[in-house]
């Protein structure tokens, strides 16, 4: 009896499914036919678009071939500005021999047509001064100012007919100064109707129109075809010219009329598909009986995961967890029963001492853990009572539940602690070694000034006095002594420069080790931005003069809150790099008040930094070019130290750059308090 009732329910479910599929299928078919017609229309447009783009590619190729040739003629004239007429005719005849669409080529030194090929039939154009032809002079001026060939037209020609005119300005090389100077204009007249005929444009299988007279693109006047085409929802394509563009449009000869077909074959296929779907639904209903087996398989799969896994429902009650989860939380394993709430499990675990971090702050720990669990958007590290460390990763399910993983990261945590201790030992070693190296360097730098000027030493003064007293009889000895002292000065100068450079490197390493160890102190004070910039520009004036660089500044007399020593260090690093990597031009320092900060901008006209390497500028031990490293030296720590100092003072630092143009380094410093600003103004 129970079996008959079950079969009856299954039959009703199947009949309901069949009716449901039929209704859904009918509605679906209606929208399917509508969509199919739309797709056929889109396919038609895609076909015309593809054919139009092929025509545009051929047209661009034809224009490109002719403009390439006019560039060749211009290049010859640039090196032969006084080219004879015979040489010009021979050159043009050779270059344009296989260009039947080319009507003529004219060259106009100082904008007066002097050269013409072929001359026959174009005599009227020789001697034409473009300045006296307003209809063409504007286009000529445009060509003079353009960096490449300019295609104008169609235009009425002086010698008769209509054509396209490709013009290019010619700049000749002066035979003495070797400087370039404007020579004139070279023009190429193209029979555009013949060019279009060669490309088969008049015989295209679709209606075609072209606009963009004088290379003005979609805003230009009509060049070919009928203007109505642009109003019939055409497919369009851009015809790229050396300067500017044309705009092409196309529609089918019969217009955009989608074919209406009954599509009986497709309808039959659809009905068959509906039957198949109905069968699949029936099979799906049968598969519900296998749910319990699937649940068992899922449980086995979850238990095979190496990490702890737990799933809570929208009410934060436990649905399931694997054996690994219970193993990790062994003290609370008996609490992991489906239906228990997450908050109750954590609360009881705290009582049992499962979480060492909770000791003495049980309520706060519970609140923090529940907040992180509800947010489910961040990884949490948690230590257990047995010393192990877990990484907790939780996320929300679409139905509002929470799925969580517990990953044992004990080994990773221990390795991290070892690495941190090693890093601290490294910083302490660098600190000690830097101090040990600075002491002898200080002694060296204290003595090198006397070696650079040995004549100031008492012994030297006594020796020179003795030699002067002996007169001419020791002139040779005096000369040898002078040579020896000159060599000594040169060698001492090299020693002093190298010692200073080494001291700078040591200071960089020492500062960076202090920063990494958190031992760098910042002594804030109210300082004048313009004063510190003026002092530094005066210090860098000699270095800039050695490279013929101009130092400029536009710094407002603003009071800022900063460590003056560290501010000087940042500005010295940035200004030093700007001068170091700028071979000519200007290094400029400007400031601007932005909110509660003063922004410094240091701009140079140096080689610039590639865009894909800007993110490396503030990395430690990084220089962007190995050749510059060999040329300029350095540890690659200057900008990394500057970034840390700016951030320690509450500001930000950034860089913008363009290769071949230069770079701008910007950083902000907090303004002094309003009271300090007012006191400064009174003073």
XYZ file of C-alpha atoms in Angstrom:
683
model
C 0.000 0.000 0.000
C 2.813 2.361 0.951
C 4.590 1.451 -2.288
C 1.510 2.207 -4.410
C 1.129 5.571 -2.706
C 4.774 6.356 -3.391
C 4.417 5.420 -7.076
C 1.297 7.561 -7.334
C 3.157 10.553 -5.919
C 6.013 9.976 -8.325
C 3.553 9.867 -11.257
C 1.930 13.126 -10.175
C 5.364 14.712 -9.835
C 6.276 13.544 -13.323
C 3.001 14.838 -14.889
C 3.429 18.181 -13.152
C 6.999 18.362 -14.435
C 5.885 17.591 -18.005
C 3.210 20.325 -17.981
C 5.683 22.749 -16.444
C 8.294 21.976 -19.095
C 5.710 22.428 -21.878
C 4.694 25.868 -20.614
C 8.241 26.979 -20.041
C 9.256 25.573 -23.431
C 6.527 27.488 -25.267
C 7.534 30.739 -23.648
C 11.161 29.947 -24.296
C 10.517 29.222 -27.976
C 8.826 32.591 -28.452
C 11.855 34.416 -27.120
C 14.183 32.041 -28.980
C 12.673 32.913 -32.375
C 12.875 36.588 -31.539
C 16.490 36.239 -30.508
C 17.325 34.186 -33.620
C 16.015 36.890 -35.947
C 18.033 39.467 -34.035
C 21.129 37.267 -34.378
C 20.624 36.948 -38.142
C 20.437 40.723 -38.351
C 23.626 41.040 -36.292
C 25.331 38.419 -38.462
C 24.385 40.398 -41.568
C 25.911 43.519 -40.062
C 29.033 41.595 -39.099
C 29.405 40.329 -42.691
C 29.107 43.824 -44.162
C 31.449 45.142 -41.465
C 34.064 42.550 -42.399
C 33.816 43.395 -46.103
C 33.958 47.126 -45.331
C 37.089 46.707 -43.227
C 38.744 44.844 -46.111
C 37.931 47.761 -48.440
C 39.267 50.229 -45.849
C 42.476 48.209 -45.483
C 43.009 48.264 -49.276
C 42.276 52.003 -49.370
C 44.708 52.691 -46.530
C 47.307 50.592 -48.347
C 46.895 52.564 -51.566
C 47.200 55.891 -49.750
C 50.155 54.613 -47.739
C 52.047 53.479 -50.837
C 51.730 56.906 -52.447
C 52.577 58.841 -49.267
C 55.649 56.640 -48.742
C 56.839 57.654 -52.193
C 56.289 61.351 -51.555
C 58.354 61.009 -48.402
C 61.138 59.504 -50.521
C 61.101 62.505 -52.902
C 61.088 64.880 -49.927
C 64.096 63.081 -48.441
C 66.086 63.516 -51.671
C 65.225 67.225 -51.920
C 66.234 67.680 -48.261
C 69.831 66.770 -49.167
C 69.678 68.303 -52.700
C 67.773 71.581 -52.220
C 69.011 72.950 -55.558
C 68.070 69.848 -57.526
C 67.980 70.494 -61.329
C 64.679 70.055 -63.211
C 66.154 67.131 -65.166
C 67.234 65.361 -61.981
C 63.789 66.003 -60.458
C 61.990 64.572 -63.495
C 64.266 61.530 -63.575
C 63.747 60.914 -59.830
C 59.959 61.253 -59.948
C 59.669 59.218 -63.128
C 61.623 56.400 -61.528
C 59.645 56.421 -58.259
C 56.138 56.787 -59.711
C 56.605 54.658 -62.820
C 54.012 52.064 -61.730
C 51.487 54.493 -60.229
C 48.868 55.192 -62.928
C 46.642 56.977 -60.403
C 49.300 59.671 -59.879
C 48.494 62.640 -62.109
C 51.519 64.777 -61.309
C 54.158 65.638 -58.732
C 55.059 69.257 -57.995
C 57.705 70.822 -55.803
C 57.367 74.419 -54.619
C 60.425 75.965 -53.041
C 59.340 78.904 -50.908
C 55.711 77.932 -51.801
C 56.141 78.760 -55.536
C 55.815 75.782 -57.908
C 59.118 75.372 -59.743
C 59.337 71.647 -60.458
C 56.617 69.664 -62.190
C 56.358 66.141 -63.524
C 54.992 65.484 -66.033
C 55.325 69.013 -67.328
C 53.145 68.415 -70.371
C 49.567 69.286 -69.594
C 50.521 70.902 -66.289
C 52.268 74.025 -67.592
C 49.564 76.233 -66.065
C 50.602 75.204 -62.578
C 54.301 76.123 -62.925
C 55.027 79.440 -61.242
C 51.907 79.229 -59.073
C 52.383 80.963 -55.724
C 50.321 79.134 -53.121
C 50.042 82.342 -51.109
C 47.938 83.785 -53.934
C 45.479 80.856 -54.029
C 43.304 81.137 -50.913
C 41.492 77.905 -51.720
C 44.744 75.939 -51.339
C 46.874 78.163 -49.101
C 45.091 77.128 -45.910
C 45.758 73.456 -46.705
C 49.392 74.300 -47.560
C 49.863 76.015 -44.197
C 48.347 72.983 -42.518
C 50.879 70.752 -44.297
C 53.757 73.015 -43.222
C 52.767 72.680 -39.574
C 52.006 68.949 -39.773
C 54.715 66.411 -38.887
C 53.716 64.056 -41.712
C 52.002 63.938 -45.101
C 48.607 65.701 -45.258
C 46.000 64.446 -47.731
C 43.577 67.177 -48.885
C 40.658 67.086 -51.240
C 39.038 66.235 -53.470
C 39.824 69.709 -54.880
C 39.577 71.441 -58.237
C 43.057 71.576 -59.762
C 44.572 74.680 -61.370
C 45.601 72.598 -64.368
C 42.079 71.186 -64.616
C 40.270 68.215 -63.184
C 39.621 67.015 -59.639
C 41.945 65.029 -57.430
C 43.379 64.331 -54.019
C 46.492 66.295 -53.078
C 49.059 64.818 -50.723
C 51.411 67.486 -49.406
C 54.542 67.317 -47.258
C 56.758 70.086 -45.986
C 60.429 69.778 -46.940
C 63.204 70.900 -44.639
C 66.595 71.104 -46.358
C 70.010 70.791 -44.736
C 72.149 73.923 -44.971
C 75.431 72.993 -46.683
C 77.542 75.036 -44.249
C 75.773 75.115 -40.873
C 74.218 71.659 -41.376
C 71.059 73.014 -39.790
C 67.633 72.216 -41.200
C 65.547 75.037 -42.635
C 62.203 75.221 -44.360
C 62.614 74.639 -48.120
C 59.079 74.413 -49.402
C 56.248 72.025 -50.205
C 56.108 68.907 -52.355
C 52.664 67.919 -53.664
C 51.335 64.698 -55.156
C 48.068 64.833 -57.136
C 46.129 61.547 -57.133
C 43.291 60.746 -59.511
C 41.049 59.467 -56.740
C 38.400 58.169 -59.151
C 40.984 56.009 -60.918
C 42.397 54.874 -57.548
C 38.901 53.906 -56.385
C 38.299 52.062 -59.659
C 41.538 50.097 -59.238
C 40.354 49.065 -55.752
C 36.972 47.973 -57.144
C 35.056 50.396 -54.939
C 32.421 51.346 -57.572
C 31.548 47.624 -58.002
C 31.205 46.692 -54.334
C 28.318 44.304 -53.463
C 26.989 46.831 -50.944
C 26.240 50.548 -50.911
C 29.392 52.445 -49.941
C 30.019 56.076 -48.965
C 33.061 57.979 -47.798
C 33.277 61.298 -45.990
C 36.034 63.324 -44.373
C 37.147 65.777 -47.066
C 40.530 67.299 -46.210
C 41.175 64.444 -43.717
C 38.541 65.774 -41.283
C 37.129 62.339 -40.388
C 33.439 61.913 -39.564
C 32.888 65.703 -39.568
C 34.189 66.239 -43.092
C 32.215 66.592 -46.297
C 31.254 63.726 -48.598
C 34.025 62.315 -50.788
C 32.366 59.340 -52.473
C 28.919 57.767 -52.653
C 25.597 59.087 -51.378
C 25.190 60.952 -48.110
C 21.907 59.104 -47.383
C 23.915 55.991 -46.544
C 25.134 57.642 -43.326
C 21.500 57.944 -42.217
C 20.598 54.252 -42.712
C 22.256 52.819 -39.577
C 25.339 51.816 -41.552
C 28.370 49.891 -40.367
C 31.308 52.280 -40.256
C 35.071 52.153 -40.269
C 37.836 54.718 -39.911
C 40.284 55.180 -42.791
C 43.543 56.199 -41.137
C 45.652 58.723 -43.042
C 49.140 59.942 -42.155
C 47.432 63.038 -40.704
C 43.702 62.832 -39.941
C 41.246 60.303 -41.339
C 38.255 59.551 -43.569
C 35.072 57.848 -42.436
C 33.583 54.978 -44.452
C 30.015 53.652 -44.225
C 28.230 50.694 -45.828
C 24.749 49.143 -45.962
C 23.386 46.207 -48.001
C 21.997 47.101 -51.399
C 18.524 46.010 -50.274
C 18.838 47.623 -46.828
C 18.676 46.019 -43.381
C 15.797 43.593 -43.819
C 16.107 40.466 -41.724
C 14.896 37.298 -43.506
C 11.683 35.789 -42.115
C 11.851 31.992 -42.059
C 9.566 29.440 -40.445
C 12.537 27.413 -39.169
C 10.520 24.175 -38.967
C 13.627 22.116 -38.525
C 14.669 24.142 -35.543
C 11.150 23.964 -34.064
C 11.121 20.185 -34.300
C 14.534 20.095 -32.693
C 13.241 22.317 -29.931
C 10.275 19.995 -29.235
C 12.603 17.032 -29.088
C 14.784 18.961 -26.695
C 11.759 19.672 -24.520
C 11.022 15.946 -24.353
C 14.615 15.278 -23.390
C 14.458 17.930 -20.691
C 11.247 16.384 -19.344
C 12.971 13.039 -19.145
C 15.930 14.636 -17.392
C 13.639 16.218 -14.817
C 12.112 12.826 -14.105
C 15.578 11.397 -13.704
C 16.432 14.286 -11.400
C 13.457 13.531 -9.211
C 14.597 9.950 -8.971
C 18.047 11.119 -7.967
C 16.632 12.743 -4.839
C 16.458 9.229 -3.404
C 20.220 9.125 -3.486
C 20.586 12.177 -1.252
C 21.549 10.278 1.875
C 24.267 8.427 0.005
C 25.606 11.694 -1.337
C 25.671 13.181 2.157
C 27.698 10.207 3.371
C 30.142 10.631 0.501
C 30.468 14.333 1.273
C 31.251 13.567 4.896
C 34.009 11.168 3.837
C 35.426 13.776 1.474
C 35.478 16.446 4.191
C 37.250 14.096 6.573
C 39.941 13.480 3.951
C 40.972 17.154 4.018
C 44.316 17.711 5.779
C 43.095 20.982 7.332
C 40.309 21.553 9.832
C 36.923 22.263 8.214
C 33.645 23.457 9.745
C 30.334 24.707 8.369
C 27.868 26.857 10.340
C 24.361 27.837 9.186
C 22.854 31.326 8.965
C 21.973 31.135 12.685
C 25.613 30.313 13.494
C 24.815 26.739 14.501
C 27.246 23.964 13.613
C 26.179 21.893 10.608
C 29.223 19.678 10.238
C 32.969 19.532 10.811
C 35.685 17.031 9.943
C 37.829 14.897 12.201
C 40.868 17.164 11.743
C 38.876 20.073 13.192
C 38.107 18.058 16.308
C 41.725 16.910 16.541
C 43.036 20.486 16.498
C 40.591 21.583 19.205
C 40.950 18.384 21.260
C 40.060 20.119 24.548
C 36.706 21.185 23.075
C 36.129 18.190 20.758
C 33.002 17.033 22.591
C 31.325 20.394 21.929
C 31.331 19.987 18.145
C 27.830 18.605 17.868
C 25.519 19.706 15.036
C 23.174 22.389 16.378
C 25.563 23.899 18.937
C 26.131 27.635 18.466
C 29.588 28.986 17.645
C 29.493 31.475 20.540
C 28.710 28.715 23.065
C 31.553 26.538 21.742
C 34.087 29.397 22.034
C 32.812 30.405 25.484
C 33.187 26.877 26.836
C 36.615 26.528 25.171
C 37.774 29.652 27.037
C 36.669 28.094 30.329
C 38.634 24.928 29.551
C 41.837 26.895 28.750
C 41.802 26.104 25.019
C 43.071 29.608 24.109
C 46.152 30.954 26.002
C 45.547 34.444 24.606
C 42.223 34.623 26.500
C 43.750 34.256 29.984
C 43.062 37.360 32.031
C 40.923 38.951 29.301
C 38.237 36.335 28.693
C 35.363 38.730 27.873
C 37.478 40.838 25.490
C 38.812 37.736 23.710
C 35.298 36.355 23.258
C 34.059 39.659 21.840
C 37.010 39.943 19.411
C 36.695 36.332 18.224
C 32.928 36.629 17.611
C 33.415 39.916 15.713
C 36.045 38.339 13.417
C 33.825 35.270 12.898
C 30.805 37.372 11.935
C 32.843 39.565 9.570
C 34.398 36.484 7.909
C 36.590 38.689 5.731
C 40.079 38.412 7.225
C 42.570 35.718 8.164
C 43.168 35.293 11.916
C 46.148 33.638 13.610
C 45.331 31.756 16.812
C 47.526 29.973 19.366
C 46.208 26.837 21.118
C 46.921 25.503 24.562
C 49.368 22.887 23.226
C 51.567 25.580 21.626
C 50.380 25.061 18.066
C 49.447 28.014 15.817
C 46.433 27.976 13.487
C 45.511 30.239 10.586
C 41.731 30.731 10.532
C 40.149 31.571 7.166
C 36.369 32.052 7.076
C 33.925 33.230 4.414
C 30.192 33.592 3.932
C 28.102 31.180 1.868
C 25.302 32.481 -0.390
C 22.650 31.339 2.128
C 24.229 33.312 4.989
C 26.181 30.473 6.544
C 29.877 30.469 7.401
C 32.503 28.039 6.116
C 35.834 27.957 7.912
C 39.237 26.320 7.557
C 41.875 25.826 10.232
C 45.414 25.463 8.875
C 48.294 24.404 11.150
C 51.031 27.041 10.621
C 53.189 26.147 13.607
C 56.283 25.382 11.513
C 55.802 28.539 9.435
C 55.372 30.630 12.587
C 58.544 29.220 14.138
C 60.468 29.821 10.923
C 59.223 33.428 10.840
C 60.416 34.034 14.397
C 63.834 32.626 13.517
C 63.998 34.902 10.464
C 63.016 37.952 12.523
C 65.722 37.204 15.078
C 68.236 36.815 12.258
C 67.128 40.131 10.746
C 67.515 41.833 14.124
C 70.994 40.338 14.505
C 71.862 41.588 11.014
C 70.688 45.110 11.873
C 72.687 45.117 15.102
C 75.768 43.847 13.251
C 75.434 46.576 10.607
C 74.983 49.147 13.350
C 78.166 48.072 15.145
C 80.216 47.712 11.948
C 79.074 51.107 10.675
C 80.188 52.786 13.885
C 83.510 50.941 13.793
C 84.116 52.040 10.192
C 83.146 55.657 10.816
C 85.839 56.177 13.493
C 88.897 55.576 11.236
C 87.164 57.399 8.370
C 86.727 60.436 10.576
C 90.461 60.386 11.275
C 91.213 60.073 7.546
C 88.902 62.959 6.681
C 90.446 65.052 9.462
C 93.904 64.693 7.946
C 93.203 64.904 4.228
C 92.642 68.713 4.230
C 96.261 69.166 5.268
C 97.435 66.736 2.592
C 95.344 68.620 0.010
C 97.149 71.854 1.059
C 100.549 70.688 2.334
C 101.962 74.200 2.105
C 100.030 75.001 5.298
C 102.102 72.510 7.311
C 104.873 74.118 9.427
C 107.469 71.741 7.997
C 106.501 72.721 4.458
C 106.691 76.418 5.289
C 110.169 75.935 6.782
C 111.305 73.926 3.727
C 110.074 76.603 1.292
C 111.737 79.321 3.378
C 115.037 77.435 3.245
C 114.758 76.936 -0.518
C 113.961 80.608 -1.047
C 116.996 81.559 1.015
C 119.292 79.334 -1.058
C 118.179 81.111 -4.212
C 118.961 79.961 -7.742
C 121.355 77.238 -6.683
C 118.415 75.073 -5.524
C 115.941 76.115 -8.234
C 115.843 72.553 -9.591
C 115.200 71.171 -6.137
C 112.410 73.694 -5.577
C 110.815 72.716 -8.877
C 110.950 69.032 -7.940
C 109.433 69.816 -4.545
C 106.592 71.745 -6.227
C 105.908 68.790 -8.548
C 105.946 66.388 -5.625
C 103.508 68.553 -3.663
C 101.234 68.808 -6.727
C 101.140 65.032 -7.023
C 100.505 64.796 -3.291
C 97.579 67.230 -3.590
C 96.031 65.224 -6.454
C 96.376 61.943 -4.608
C 95.062 63.470 -1.370
C 92.042 64.880 -3.237
C 91.188 61.425 -4.512
C 91.564 59.990 -1.016
C 89.303 62.711 0.439
C 86.585 62.214 -2.198
C 86.659 58.436 -1.781
C 86.568 58.730 2.001
C 83.590 61.087 1.871
C 81.805 58.765 -0.541
C 82.502 55.788 1.726
C 81.262 57.762 4.738
C 78.026 58.551 2.868
C 77.530 54.859 2.097
C 78.184 53.916 5.716
C 75.747 56.578 6.933
C 73.083 55.210 4.551
C 73.569 51.670 5.847
C 73.576 52.905 9.445
C 70.393 54.955 8.953
C 68.596 52.085 7.265
C 69.596 49.645 10.003
C 68.245 52.125 12.571
C 64.972 52.404 10.649
C 64.570 48.629 10.340
C 65.341 48.185 14.032
C 62.913 51.001 14.967
C 65.655 53.037 16.642
C 65.667 56.156 14.468
C 64.517 59.168 16.476
C 62.698 62.137 14.928
C 63.013 65.463 16.781
C 60.162 67.674 15.607
C 60.642 71.410 15.458
C 59.106 74.394 13.654
C 61.338 75.264 10.680
C 61.089 77.573 7.663
C 60.786 75.662 4.385
C 62.264 78.470 2.252
C 65.320 78.832 4.504
C 66.310 75.177 4.350
C 65.797 75.063 0.558
C 67.882 78.220 0.024
C 70.722 76.744 2.096
C 70.728 73.455 0.188
C 70.555 75.097 -3.250
C 73.579 77.185 -2.258
C 75.418 73.999 -1.236
C 74.564 72.301 -4.555
C 75.343 75.372 -6.683
C 78.936 74.256 -7.416
C 77.902 70.753 -8.514
C 75.176 72.202 -10.733
C 77.594 74.703 -12.261
C 80.034 71.902 -13.110
C 77.294 70.380 -15.335
C 75.974 73.784 -16.554
C 72.625 73.099 -14.860
C 70.229 75.808 -13.687
C 68.896 75.603 -10.124
C 65.531 77.284 -9.611
C 63.154 77.538 -6.661
C 59.709 78.868 -5.911
C 59.276 78.042 -2.217
C 56.726 79.812 -0.061
C 57.981 81.106 3.327
C 55.945 78.518 5.228
C 56.547 77.136 8.712
C 56.520 73.320 8.845
C 56.684 70.765 11.661
C 59.613 68.426 10.987
C 63.064 67.230 12.023
C 65.446 69.694 10.353
C 68.281 67.147 10.110
C 66.062 64.524 8.503
C 64.435 67.134 6.235
C 67.877 68.100 4.966
C 68.684 64.409 4.453
C 65.560 63.867 2.300
C 66.140 66.998 0.215
C 69.846 66.194 -0.214
C 68.997 62.685 -1.470
C 66.431 63.935 -3.991
C 68.392 67.023 -5.143
C 71.596 64.977 -5.371
C 69.901 62.401 -7.605
C 68.286 65.126 -9.738
C 71.662 66.754 -10.436
C 73.416 63.399 -10.787
C 71.045 62.098 -13.482
C 70.456 65.387 -15.351
C 72.989 66.205 -18.076
C 71.428 69.481 -19.227
C 68.557 71.750 -18.351
C 67.048 72.679 -15.004
C 66.457 71.345 -11.502
C 63.528 73.179 -9.884
C 62.156 73.103 -6.316
C 58.593 74.338 -5.672
C 56.147 74.081 -2.774
C 52.377 74.252 -2.397
C 50.098 74.134 0.636
C 47.734 71.140 0.363
C 45.319 70.853 3.284
C 47.343 70.618 6.480
C 50.569 69.779 4.617
C 53.242 71.517 2.564
C 54.050 69.592 -0.610
C 57.594 69.774 -2.012
C 58.041 69.132 -5.778
C 61.594 68.582 -7.092
C 61.509 68.514 -10.908
C 64.433 67.795 -13.229
C 64.957 67.540 -16.984
C 66.969 64.342 -16.754
C 66.697 61.016 -18.541
C 63.472 59.996 -16.772
C 62.361 56.639 -15.388
C 60.477 53.963 -17.391
C 56.822 53.687 -16.330
C 57.109 49.946 -15.630
C 59.914 50.595 -13.114
C 58.499 53.523 -11.133
C 57.326 51.127 -8.412
C 60.970 50.146 -7.746
C 62.201 53.691 -6.984
C 61.644 53.463 -3.230
C 62.770 49.839 -2.820
C 65.877 49.242 -0.739
C 69.168 48.376 -2.490
C 67.606 49.315 -5.845
C 69.044 51.374 -8.675
C 67.131 51.439 -11.935
C 70.054 51.095 -14.321
C 73.256 49.157 -13.857
C 75.213 51.542 -16.079
C 74.091 54.477 -13.934
C 75.115 52.510 -10.880
C 78.626 52.180 -12.200
C 78.683 55.800 -13.262
C 77.096 57.390 -10.195
C 77.719 54.863 -7.431
C 75.587 54.482 -4.329
C 73.975 51.790 -2.223
C 70.458 52.134 -3.574
C 69.270 53.065 -0.061
C 68.839 56.841 -0.437
C 65.251 56.865 -1.709
C 64.221 53.998 0.594
C 65.536 55.983 3.578
C 63.833 59.157 2.321
C 60.505 57.335 2.065
C 60.770 56.029 5.633
C 61.753 59.472 6.981
C 58.847 61.211 5.207
C 56.401 58.623 6.544
C 57.853 58.896 10.082
C 57.114 62.640 9.905
C 53.502 61.950 8.907
C 53.825 62.667 5.162
C 53.791 60.798 1.857
C 56.268 60.573 -1.035
C 55.694 59.771 -4.705
C 57.295 60.105 -8.144
C 56.095 60.807 -11.676
C 58.379 60.520 -14.675
C 58.548 60.384 -18.457
C 61.517 58.941 -20.304
C 63.418 61.647 -22.154
C 61.531 64.473 -20.388
C 62.429 64.206 -16.715
C 61.089 63.299 -13.274
C 59.215 64.956 -10.413
C 59.622 63.719 -6.838
C 56.922 64.967 -4.461
C 56.613 64.603 -0.696
C 54.489 66.229 1.987
C 55.382 67.556 5.433
C 52.862 68.632 8.123
C 52.418 72.378 8.599
C 53.258 73.924 11.941
C 50.394 74.585 14.332
C 48.293 77.733 13.729
C 49.706 79.198 16.935
C 53.278 78.692 15.700
C 52.345 80.174 12.312
C 50.877 83.239 14.010
C 53.954 83.650 16.224
C 56.198 83.430 13.143
C 54.202 86.162 11.399
C 54.459 88.438 14.440
C 58.200 87.810 14.670
